[in-house]
Tab-separated table of C-alpha atoms in Angstrom:
chain	number	residue	atom	x	y	z
A	41	MET	CA	88.750	162.082	127.299
A	42	ALA	CA	87.704	164.540	124.591
A	43	LYS	CA	84.521	166.461	125.240
A	44	LYS	CA	81.592	165.717	122.955
A	45	ALA	CA	80.143	168.612	121.005
A	46	LYS	CA	76.395	169.118	120.792
A	47	THR	CA	74.474	170.185	117.710
A	48	VAL	CA	72.302	173.299	117.610
A	49	PHE	CA	70.503	175.124	114.814
A	50	VAL	CA	70.965	178.898	114.581
A	51	CYS	CA	68.842	181.303	112.566
A	52	GLN	CA	70.980	183.452	110.263
A	53	GLU	CA	68.478	186.301	110.438
A	54	CYS	CA	67.940	186.794	114.181
A	55	GLY	CA	70.394	184.406	115.875
A	56	TYR	CA	67.688	182.304	117.521
A	57	GLU	CA	68.982	178.879	118.693
A	58	THR	CA	67.022	175.630	118.793
A	59	PRO	CA	68.129	172.024	119.362
A	60	ARG	CA	66.013	170.812	116.418
A	61	TRP	CA	65.804	172.029	112.886
A	62	GLN	CA	62.560	173.733	111.908
A	63	GLY	CA	61.422	175.351	108.696
A	64	GLN	CA	60.183	178.679	110.051
A	65	CYS	CA	61.953	180.695	112.745
A	66	VAL	CA	60.202	182.620	115.494
A	67	CYS	CA	61.162	185.787	113.642
A	68	GLY	CA	59.061	184.671	110.657
A	69	ALA	CA	61.899	183.789	108.280
A	70	TRP	CA	61.827	180.479	106.387
A	71	ASN	CA	64.739	178.030	105.857
A	72	THR	CA	67.289	180.236	107.637
A	73	PHE	CA	68.583	177.698	110.165
A	74	VAL	CA	72.212	176.535	109.955
A	75	GLU	CA	73.643	173.598	111.871
A	76	GLU	CA	76.461	174.425	114.326
A	77	LYS	CA	78.613	172.323	116.637
A	78	VAL	CA	78.946	173.700	120.174
A	79	LEU	CA	81.376	172.374	122.754
A	80	ASP	CA	80.206	172.705	126.338
A	81	VAL	CA	82.639	174.712	128.483
A	82	PRO	CA	82.150	174.751	132.259
A	83	GLU	CA	81.131	178.092	133.703
A	84	ASN	CA	83.747	177.819	136.480
A	85	ASP	CA	86.641	177.670	133.999
A	86	SER	CA	88.954	180.421	135.304
A	87	ARG	CA	90.747	180.662	131.975
A	88	ARG	CA	87.676	182.085	130.259
A	89	ARG	CA	87.063	185.788	130.090
A	90	ALA	CA	83.355	185.694	129.196
A	91	SER	CA	80.732	183.959	131.291
A	92	ALA	CA	78.393	183.279	128.362
A	93	GLY	CA	78.943	181.582	125.025
A	94	ALA	CA	81.165	183.637	122.755
A	95	LYS	CA	79.541	184.873	119.546
A	96	PRO	CA	81.008	187.101	116.850
A	97	SER	CA	79.498	190.534	116.327
A	98	LYS	CA	79.750	193.061	113.537
A	99	LEU	CA	82.176	195.718	114.670
A	100	LYS	CA	80.099	198.425	113.015
A	101	GLU	CA	77.076	197.441	115.078
A	102	VAL	CA	78.909	197.190	118.401
A	103	GLY	CA	77.758	199.983	120.665
A	104	SER	CA	80.428	202.172	122.187
A	105	ALA	CA	80.988	201.192	125.798
A	106	ASP	CA	80.386	203.710	128.518
A	107	TYR	CA	83.958	204.845	128.992
A	108	ALA	CA	83.044	207.781	131.175
A	109	ARG	CA	86.032	208.438	133.363
A	110	ILE	CA	85.862	207.891	137.097
A	111	ASP	CA	87.385	210.737	139.080
A	112	THR	CA	89.849	209.334	141.630
A	113	GLY	CA	89.935	212.607	143.554
A	114	ILE	CA	93.686	212.910	142.799
A	115	SER	CA	94.284	215.236	139.847
A	116	GLU	CA	97.808	214.025	139.070
A	117	LEU	CA	96.674	210.400	139.060
A	118	ASN	CA	93.802	211.312	136.736
A	119	ARG	CA	96.282	213.035	134.424
A	120	VAL	CA	98.471	209.920	134.082
A	121	LEU	CA	95.452	207.627	133.594
A	122	GLY	CA	94.181	209.829	130.778
A	123	GLY	CA	91.414	211.593	132.691
A	124	GLY	CA	90.476	209.031	135.329
A	125	LEU	CA	89.673	205.350	135.772
A	126	VAL	CA	87.710	203.404	133.157
A	127	HIS	CA	85.051	200.868	134.112
A	128	GLY	CA	86.339	197.314	133.816
A	129	SER	CA	89.969	198.374	133.420
A	130	LEU	CA	92.966	196.697	135.064
A	131	THR	CA	95.734	198.991	136.267
A	132	LEU	CA	99.109	197.703	137.422
A	133	ILE	CA	101.250	199.976	139.584
A	134	SER	CA	104.833	199.176	140.530
A	135	GLY	CA	107.677	200.807	142.408
A	136	GLU	CA	110.405	200.260	144.935
A	137	PRO	CA	109.459	199.437	148.543
A	138	GLY	CA	108.479	202.514	150.526
A	139	ILE	CA	108.081	204.753	147.480
A	140	GLY	CA	104.380	205.404	148.191
A	141	LYS	CA	102.363	202.848	146.181
A	142	SER	CA	100.116	201.836	149.068
A	143	THR	CA	99.752	205.464	150.140
A	144	ILE	CA	98.423	206.738	146.826
A	145	ILE	CA	96.137	203.733	146.459
A	146	ILE	CA	94.539	204.097	149.891
A	147	GLN	CA	94.005	207.809	149.181
A	148	ALA	CA	92.299	206.984	145.876
A	149	ALA	CA	90.242	204.246	147.571
A	150	SER	CA	89.041	206.663	150.235
A	151	ASN	CA	88.007	209.251	147.647
A	152	LEU	CA	86.197	206.700	145.470
A	153	ALA	CA	84.373	205.227	148.467
A	154	LYS	CA	82.818	208.655	149.078
A	155	THR	CA	81.763	209.237	145.469
A	156	LEU	CA	81.550	205.885	143.668
A	157	GLY	CA	80.247	203.423	146.254
A	158	THR	CA	81.593	200.215	147.759
A	159	VAL	CA	85.393	199.861	147.557
A	160	LEU	CA	87.259	196.712	148.584
A	161	TYR	CA	90.918	196.947	149.568
A	162	VAL	CA	92.561	193.502	149.658
A	163	SER	CA	95.909	193.447	151.453
A	164	GLY	CA	98.130	190.392	151.371
A	165	GLU	CA	101.106	192.087	153.001
A	166	GLU	CA	99.655	194.035	155.910
A	167	SER	CA	97.072	193.388	158.570
A	168	GLU	CA	93.820	195.293	158.686
A	169	GLU	CA	95.113	197.327	161.636
A	170	GLN	CA	98.206	198.432	159.716
A	171	VAL	CA	96.127	199.599	156.766
A	172	LYS	CA	93.791	201.429	159.154
A	173	MET	CA	96.723	203.281	160.744
A	174	ARG	CA	97.898	204.508	157.341
A	175	ALA	CA	94.384	205.462	156.291
A	176	ASP	CA	93.867	207.509	159.472
A	177	ARG	CA	97.084	209.389	158.742
A	178	VAL	CA	96.603	210.187	155.061
A	179	CYS	CA	92.832	210.030	154.412
A	180	GLY	CA	91.215	211.882	157.269
A	181	GLU	CA	87.574	210.911	157.722
A	182	LEU	CA	86.902	207.459	156.263
A	183	SER	CA	83.757	206.484	154.385
A	184	GLU	CA	81.415	203.678	155.427
A	185	ASN	CA	81.784	202.236	151.922
A	186	LEU	CA	85.512	201.462	152.277
A	187	TYR	CA	86.129	197.803	153.187
A	188	ILE	CA	89.418	196.123	154.035
A	189	LEU	CA	90.176	192.416	153.612
A	190	SER	CA	93.410	190.744	154.701
A	191	GLU	CA	93.492	187.675	152.450
A	192	THR	CA	95.812	185.967	149.965
A	193	ASN	CA	93.555	183.222	148.539
A	194	ILE	CA	92.034	184.389	145.258
A	195	GLU	CA	89.038	182.029	145.549
A	196	ASN	CA	88.097	183.596	148.893
A	197	ILE	CA	88.536	187.073	147.403
A	198	VAL	CA	86.181	186.220	144.528
A	199	ASN	CA	83.598	184.889	147.023
A	200	VAL	CA	83.796	188.133	148.997
A	201	CYS	CA	83.301	190.104	145.763
A	202	ASP	CA	80.206	188.000	145.024
A	203	LYS	CA	78.673	189.052	148.333
A	204	LEU	CA	79.967	192.629	148.559
A	205	ASN	CA	79.698	193.574	144.853
A	206	PRO	CA	82.362	196.324	145.031
A	207	ARG	CA	82.557	199.204	142.550
A	208	PHE	CA	86.349	199.363	142.863
A	209	LEU	CA	88.828	196.613	143.787
A	210	ILE	CA	92.441	196.902	144.988
A	211	ILE	CA	94.885	193.979	145.195
A	212	ASP	CA	98.001	194.706	147.258
A	213	SER	CA	100.008	192.890	146.024
A	214	ILE	CA	99.679	190.290	143.256
A	215	GLN	CA	102.887	188.513	144.347
A	216	THR	CA	101.283	187.592	147.684
A	217	MET	CA	98.180	186.039	146.132
A	218	TYR	CA	97.749	182.357	145.308
A	219	THR	CA	95.145	180.010	143.878
A	220	GLN	CA	94.426	176.646	145.442
A	221	THR	CA	94.280	174.999	142.008
A	222	LEU	CA	98.096	175.218	141.789
A	223	ASP	CA	100.596	173.699	144.201
A	224	SER	CA	103.355	176.262	143.608
A	225	VAL	CA	104.133	178.960	146.177
A	226	ALA	CA	102.681	182.459	146.003
A	227	GLY	CA	104.692	184.780	143.799
A	228	SER	CA	105.847	182.067	141.412
A	229	VAL	CA	105.468	182.521	137.661
A	230	SER	CA	102.523	180.126	137.391
A	231	GLN	CA	100.709	181.658	140.368
A	232	VAL	CA	101.118	185.250	139.182
A	233	ARG	CA	100.016	184.325	135.669
A	234	ASP	CA	96.883	182.518	136.883
A	235	ILE	CA	95.998	185.269	139.379
A	236	GLY	CA	96.342	187.837	136.589
A	237	ASN	CA	93.923	185.866	134.410
A	238	GLN	CA	91.360	185.559	137.206
A	239	LEU	CA	91.558	189.270	138.055
A	240	MET	CA	91.116	190.139	134.390
A	241	LYS	CA	87.990	187.955	134.207
A	242	LEU	CA	86.688	189.465	137.450
A	243	GLY	CA	87.127	193.043	136.256
A	244	LYS	CA	85.902	192.578	132.685
A	245	THR	CA	82.825	190.466	133.433
A	246	ARG	CA	81.637	192.663	136.327
A	247	ASN	CA	82.739	195.967	134.766
A	248	ILE	CA	84.659	197.109	137.826
A	249	PRO	CA	88.060	198.826	137.740
A	250	VAL	CA	90.833	196.825	139.429
A	251	PHE	CA	94.068	198.270	140.818
A	252	ILE	CA	96.923	195.785	141.178
A	253	VAL	CA	100.124	196.489	143.100
A	254	ALA	CA	103.238	194.690	141.848
A	255	HIS	CA	106.746	194.272	143.210
A	256	VAL	CA	109.886	195.198	141.291
A	257	THR	CA	113.256	193.491	140.954
A	258	LYS	CA	116.540	195.033	142.061
A	259	ASN	CA	116.911	196.387	138.514
A	260	GLY	CA	113.625	198.287	138.846
A	261	GLU	CA	111.684	196.031	136.458
A	262	LEU	CA	108.349	194.386	137.212
A	263	ALA	CA	108.756	191.069	138.997
A	264	GLY	CA	106.999	188.028	137.605
A	265	PRO	CA	106.034	186.957	134.082
A	266	LYS	CA	105.836	189.541	131.317
A	267	ILE	CA	102.376	188.262	130.381
A	268	VAL	CA	100.836	190.184	133.294
A	269	GLU	CA	101.879	193.463	131.677
A	270	HIS	CA	100.188	192.356	128.468
A	271	LEU	CA	96.968	191.399	130.286
A	272	VAL	CA	96.388	194.694	132.070
A	273	ASP	CA	95.158	197.882	130.429
A	274	CYS	CA	97.506	200.291	132.154
A	275	VAL	CA	100.999	199.930	133.632
A	276	LEU	CA	102.136	202.681	136.018
A	277	SER	CA	105.586	203.128	137.503
A	278	PHE	CA	106.167	205.075	140.715
A	279	THR	CA	109.705	206.440	141.060
A	280	GLY	CA	111.574	208.829	143.312
A	281	GLU	CA	114.748	209.351	145.288
A	282	ARG	CA	114.937	208.480	148.966
A	283	GLU	CA	116.614	211.781	149.858
A	284	HIS	CA	113.949	213.823	148.049
A	285	ASP	CA	110.237	214.086	148.740
A	286	LEU	CA	109.418	214.246	145.013
A	287	ARG	CA	107.621	211.265	143.474
A	288	ILE	CA	107.017	210.807	139.725
A	289	LEU	CA	104.213	208.619	138.389
A	290	ARG	CA	104.642	207.566	134.765
A	291	ALA	CA	102.511	205.379	132.472
A	292	TYR	CA	104.419	202.841	130.373
A	293	LYS	CA	101.237	201.383	128.890
A	294	ASN	CA	97.757	202.842	128.652
A	295	ARG	CA	95.023	201.494	126.387
A	296	PHE	CA	92.739	204.409	127.256
A	297	GLY	CA	95.195	207.308	127.093
A	298	THR	CA	98.680	208.508	126.297
A	299	THR	CA	101.907	207.133	127.768
A	300	SER	CA	103.719	210.480	127.666
A	301	GLU	CA	102.030	212.018	130.718
A	302	ILE	CA	103.691	212.145	134.112
A	303	GLY	CA	102.223	212.915	137.517
A	304	ALA	CA	104.215	214.717	140.187
A	305	PHE	CA	103.647	214.243	143.914
A	306	GLN	CA	105.222	215.477	147.103
A	307	MET	CA	105.494	213.044	149.984
A	308	CYS	CA	104.252	214.711	153.160
A	309	GLU	CA	103.256	213.547	156.611
A	310	GLU	CA	99.628	213.680	155.454
A	311	GLY	CA	100.345	211.514	152.410
A	312	LEU	CA	100.983	212.358	148.763
A	313	LYS	CA	100.054	215.792	147.462
A	314	GLY	CA	99.909	216.628	143.763
A	315	ILE	CA	102.323	219.222	142.376
A	316	GLN	CA	100.636	221.444	139.813
A	317	ASN	CA	103.666	223.556	138.848
A	318	LEU	CA	106.490	221.067	138.530
A	319	SER	CA	108.977	223.517	137.002
A	320	GLU	CA	108.883	225.898	139.971
A	321	THR	CA	109.480	222.945	142.285
A	322	PHE	CA	112.668	221.994	140.436
A	323	LEU	CA	113.899	225.564	140.103
A	324	GLU	CA	112.969	227.075	143.476
A	325	SER	CA	116.255	225.998	145.063
A	326	GLY	CA	118.316	226.094	141.863
A	327	SER	CA	121.622	227.929	141.817
A	328	ALA	CA	121.290	230.860	139.433
A	329	ASN	CA	124.222	232.241	137.403
A	330	GLU	CA	126.881	229.825	138.588
A	331	GLU	CA	129.413	228.005	136.489
A	332	GLY	CA	128.466	224.495	135.522
A	333	SER	CA	124.741	225.232	135.858
A	334	VAL	CA	122.331	225.364	132.895
A	335	ILE	CA	118.527	225.310	132.800
A	336	THR	CA	116.920	223.007	130.240
A	337	ALA	CA	113.406	221.745	129.539
A	338	VAL	CA	111.454	218.742	128.281
A	339	TYR	CA	107.838	218.432	127.232
A	340	GLU	CA	106.069	215.724	129.223
A	341	GLY	CA	102.563	214.855	128.105
A	342	SER	CA	100.678	218.142	128.159
A	343	ARG	CA	103.082	220.413	130.010
A	344	PRO	CA	106.689	221.629	129.745
A	345	VAL	CA	108.988	220.850	132.665
A	346	PHE	CA	112.028	222.996	133.437
A	347	PHE	CA	114.911	221.810	135.599
A	348	GLU	CA	118.567	222.491	136.290
A	349	ILE	CA	121.530	220.470	135.032
A	350	GLN	CA	124.749	220.788	137.005
A	351	ALA	CA	128.145	219.681	135.726
A	352	LEU	CA	131.517	219.524	137.460
A	353	THR	CA	134.832	218.855	135.757
A	354	ALA	CA	138.075	218.178	137.611
A	355	PRO	CA	141.535	216.985	136.515
A	356	ALA	CA	141.865	213.211	136.685
A	357	ASN	CA	144.449	212.227	139.260
A	358	ALA	CA	145.455	208.864	137.831
A	359	GLY	CA	144.216	206.216	135.435
A	360	PHE	CA	141.090	206.642	133.355
A	361	ALA	CA	138.915	209.718	133.748
A	362	ARG	CA	135.615	209.156	135.539
A	363	ARG	CA	132.215	209.698	133.977
A	364	THR	CA	129.375	209.851	136.503
A	365	ALA	CA	125.796	210.850	135.731
A	366	VAL	CA	122.726	211.100	137.975
A	367	GLY	CA	119.433	211.423	136.101
A	368	ILE	CA	121.123	211.174	132.683
A	369	ASP	CA	121.931	207.915	130.919
A	370	ASN	CA	125.654	207.277	131.342
A	371	GLN	CA	126.083	206.016	127.775
A	372	ARG	CA	124.368	209.127	126.468
A	373	LEU	CA	126.765	211.259	128.521
A	374	ASN	CA	129.788	209.485	127.040
A	375	MET	CA	128.469	210.158	123.521
A	376	ILE	CA	127.854	213.839	124.284
A	377	LEU	CA	131.359	214.258	125.712
A	378	ALA	CA	132.854	212.590	122.625
A	379	VAL	CA	131.000	215.066	120.381
A	380	LEU	CA	132.154	217.976	122.553
A	381	GLU	CA	135.785	216.854	122.328
A	382	LYS	CA	135.757	216.039	118.612
A	383	LYS	CA	133.681	218.903	117.263
A	384	ALA	CA	134.436	221.714	119.720
A	385	GLY	CA	138.087	220.903	120.460
A	386	VAL	CA	137.585	220.587	124.212
A	387	THR	CA	140.022	218.083	125.725
A	388	MET	CA	138.135	215.697	127.992
A	389	ILE	CA	140.484	212.727	128.202
A	390	ASN	CA	142.173	214.004	131.367
A	391	GLN	CA	138.997	215.375	133.008
A	392	ASP	CA	136.652	213.706	135.470
A	393	VAL	CA	133.085	214.673	134.588
A	394	TYR	CA	130.126	214.605	136.984
A	395	VAL	CA	126.620	215.500	135.766
A	396	ASN	CA	123.533	215.761	137.952
A	397	VAL	CA	119.889	216.575	137.271
A	398	VAL	CA	118.772	218.625	140.263
A	399	GLY	CA	115.636	217.488	142.084
A	400	GLY	CA	115.692	213.802	141.193
A	401	MET	CA	114.176	214.198	137.718
A	402	LYS	CA	115.088	211.474	135.183
A	403	PRO	CA	114.224	212.860	131.748
A	404	ASP	CA	113.826	210.404	128.873
A	405	SER	CA	113.910	213.071	126.169
A	406	THR	CA	117.072	213.811	124.171
A	407	SER	CA	116.224	217.527	124.154
A	408	VAL	CA	118.422	217.919	127.253
A	409	ASP	CA	121.618	217.128	125.281
A	410	LEU	CA	122.453	220.772	124.615
A	411	GLY	CA	121.949	221.640	128.278
A	412	VAL	CA	124.444	218.924	129.268
A	413	ILE	CA	127.038	220.143	126.750
A	414	LEU	CA	126.782	223.778	127.855
A	415	ALA	CA	126.893	222.800	131.536
A	416	VAL	CA	130.092	220.774	130.986
A	417	TYR	CA	131.594	223.565	128.851
A	418	SER	CA	130.695	226.148	131.485
A	419	SER	CA	132.440	224.133	134.176
A	420	ILE	CA	135.622	223.379	132.255
A	421	ARG	CA	135.993	226.984	130.994
A	422	GLY	CA	134.763	228.667	134.154
A	423	LEU	CA	132.061	230.637	132.293
A	424	VAL	CA	128.871	232.000	133.773
A	425	CYS	CA	125.943	233.248	131.710
A	426	PRO	CA	124.635	236.428	133.378
A	427	LYS	CA	121.247	236.269	131.704
A	428	ARG	CA	118.546	233.836	132.721
A	429	SER	CA	118.951	231.368	129.883
A	430	ILE	CA	117.513	228.043	128.761
A	431	ALA	CA	119.164	225.567	126.396
A	432	ILE	CA	117.249	222.827	124.566
A	433	GLY	CA	118.135	220.619	121.632
A	434	GLU	CA	119.179	217.108	120.648
A	435	VAL	CA	122.856	216.761	119.678
A	436	GLY	CA	123.807	214.497	116.783
A	437	LEU	CA	127.123	212.743	116.285
A	438	THR	CA	128.159	215.334	113.715
A	439	GLY	CA	127.536	218.162	116.168
A	440	GLU	CA	124.306	219.381	114.570
A	441	LEU	CA	121.286	220.328	116.649
A	442	ARG	CA	118.041	218.568	115.854
A	443	SER	CA	114.598	220.047	116.315
A	444	VAL	CA	112.614	219.762	119.531
A	445	LYS	CA	108.945	218.838	119.717
A	446	ASN	CA	106.505	221.401	121.142
A	447	ALA	CA	109.191	224.091	121.161
A	448	GLU	CA	106.572	226.848	120.986
A	449	LYS	CA	104.978	225.655	124.232
A	450	ILE	CA	108.365	225.517	125.943
A	451	VAL	CA	109.068	229.098	124.819
A	452	ALA	CA	105.677	230.267	126.071
A	453	GLU	CA	106.331	228.700	129.478
A	454	ALA	CA	109.839	230.228	129.561
A	455	GLU	CA	108.320	233.671	129.037
A	456	ARG	CA	105.859	233.043	131.845
A	457	LEU	CA	108.690	232.063	134.187
A	458	GLY	CA	110.613	235.229	133.290
A	459	TYR	CA	113.566	233.829	131.330
A	460	GLU	CA	115.418	236.265	129.100
A	461	GLN	CA	116.751	234.035	126.327
A	462	ILE	CA	116.548	230.492	125.026
A	463	ILE	CA	119.158	228.727	122.878
A	464	MET	CA	117.478	226.226	120.595
A	465	PRO	CA	117.934	224.444	117.237
A	466	LYS	CA	117.485	226.684	114.198
A	467	LYS	CA	114.924	224.306	112.690
A	468	SER	CA	112.709	224.674	115.759
A	469	ALA	CA	113.230	228.440	115.880
A	470	ASP	CA	112.186	228.812	112.240
A	471	LYS	CA	108.868	227.108	112.965
A	472	LEU	CA	107.895	229.567	115.675
A	473	GLU	CA	105.383	232.263	114.798
A	474	GLY	CA	106.097	235.961	115.123
A	475	ASN	CA	104.004	236.397	118.247
A	476	LEU	CA	106.380	234.127	120.153
A	477	ARG	CA	109.554	235.495	118.581
A	478	SER	CA	108.562	239.029	119.586
A	479	GLY	CA	107.980	238.086	123.201
A	480	SER	CA	110.082	238.955	126.233
A	481	CYS	CA	112.187	235.806	125.830
A	482	ARG	CA	114.827	236.240	123.128
A	483	ILE	CA	115.265	233.198	120.879
A	484	ILE	CA	118.811	232.382	119.767
A	485	PRO	CA	118.816	229.871	116.884
A	486	ALA	CA	121.790	227.516	116.617
A	487	ARG	CA	122.553	225.120	113.768
A	488	ASN	CA	125.199	223.145	115.689
A	489	ILE	CA	127.097	223.088	118.959
A	490	TYR	CA	129.532	225.754	117.646
A	491	ASP	CA	126.717	228.278	117.352
A	492	ALA	CA	125.324	227.282	120.743
A	493	ILE	CA	128.711	227.605	122.461
A	494	ASP	CA	129.363	230.965	120.779
A	495	ALA	CA	125.981	232.261	121.908
A	496	PHE	CA	126.683	231.029	125.421
A	497	LYS	CA	130.167	232.628	125.479
A	498	ASN	CA	128.981	235.962	124.088
A	499	GLU	CA	126.459	236.287	126.899
A	500	SER	CA	128.994	235.196	129.575
């Protein structure tokens, strides 16, 4: 049965509502009332975001919300979030099992409980004792304001929030939660979608930041409906290799900051520790001046990151030559090898090629193309560059080198790390000011891969 709308009269001057029309408003204005139809909506409707009747406002007159950042006590997490948590924001964090999602969240919860106030950690996967054991190991002394709740029913969680009134809420994980209004099992598309809506209403109406842990599929993508990613304000991805203790936190969506920042952590017995100088971590065990090894760099967020690319070529025994890449997109590698064979005359059809980014880094930038080409060329020709060199630049299909963003900051960091020369696209080199060009790091401009290979051979 359709719901019946009620009639109200609203003053156009002050917004005053009355069930009956009257000539003069309480504000003193005459004949300013306009009839409006209002449909009653129950307050317990979980699909609604606002608890009161929705009214339009002039955007110019809307006061700026208090978006003062909340310090999580973890500098690398603050960096990825854009400076810290925002009141009323929803943050979704995903990653493979055992990568450290629960560890970083319990560390942040412990820090916020000491500075912000009441923090509620809801665990649907572990018992309260299991969470306590992890907290004792990675958090040290626990605050009296940190509460743990082992529950999967969202209605019970909302009731607890009504009584506890937390300043920070953690849901671990959304796939284990369910609502009693639906008959489907926890983790289903309908359950995850409804839980996401209720958590959004809870965070926005009470102005509390909410951290949501999510599972991933075997392909590394977020499990569940895509609508959850659209609902939340920030989507974080936690990645890392099992054989390395390095963990990378990256933002794929952030309504309150940039998505180009990454956070670096080291997994220790005492939990996750932030890595301030990521380049030195990648290069501390790097093999210097060996064939098939080239140092390259990318600019991530607000800092340049240097790492080593290793390449190994070997004659193919039989059949098709192998192309294996770790940390580099395999299709991108095939394109780079085709350019190297076509434009530089290097025969690759009978060569197995293996490329590896040392340290578990997975760069998204194409500025590592030149480093891959020189590493492969160094391996197949047996050349070693005696000088501490860096190679950056995107390689086009015609063999030209395209400019690199923030090249001046990469050069400045290279000088700080003590590198002697850097091979880079001519367009990027021309943009650099004289103070950088006259530094200790010699800049070698290259228009295409011929120039880059010649510069590499002349120094070998």
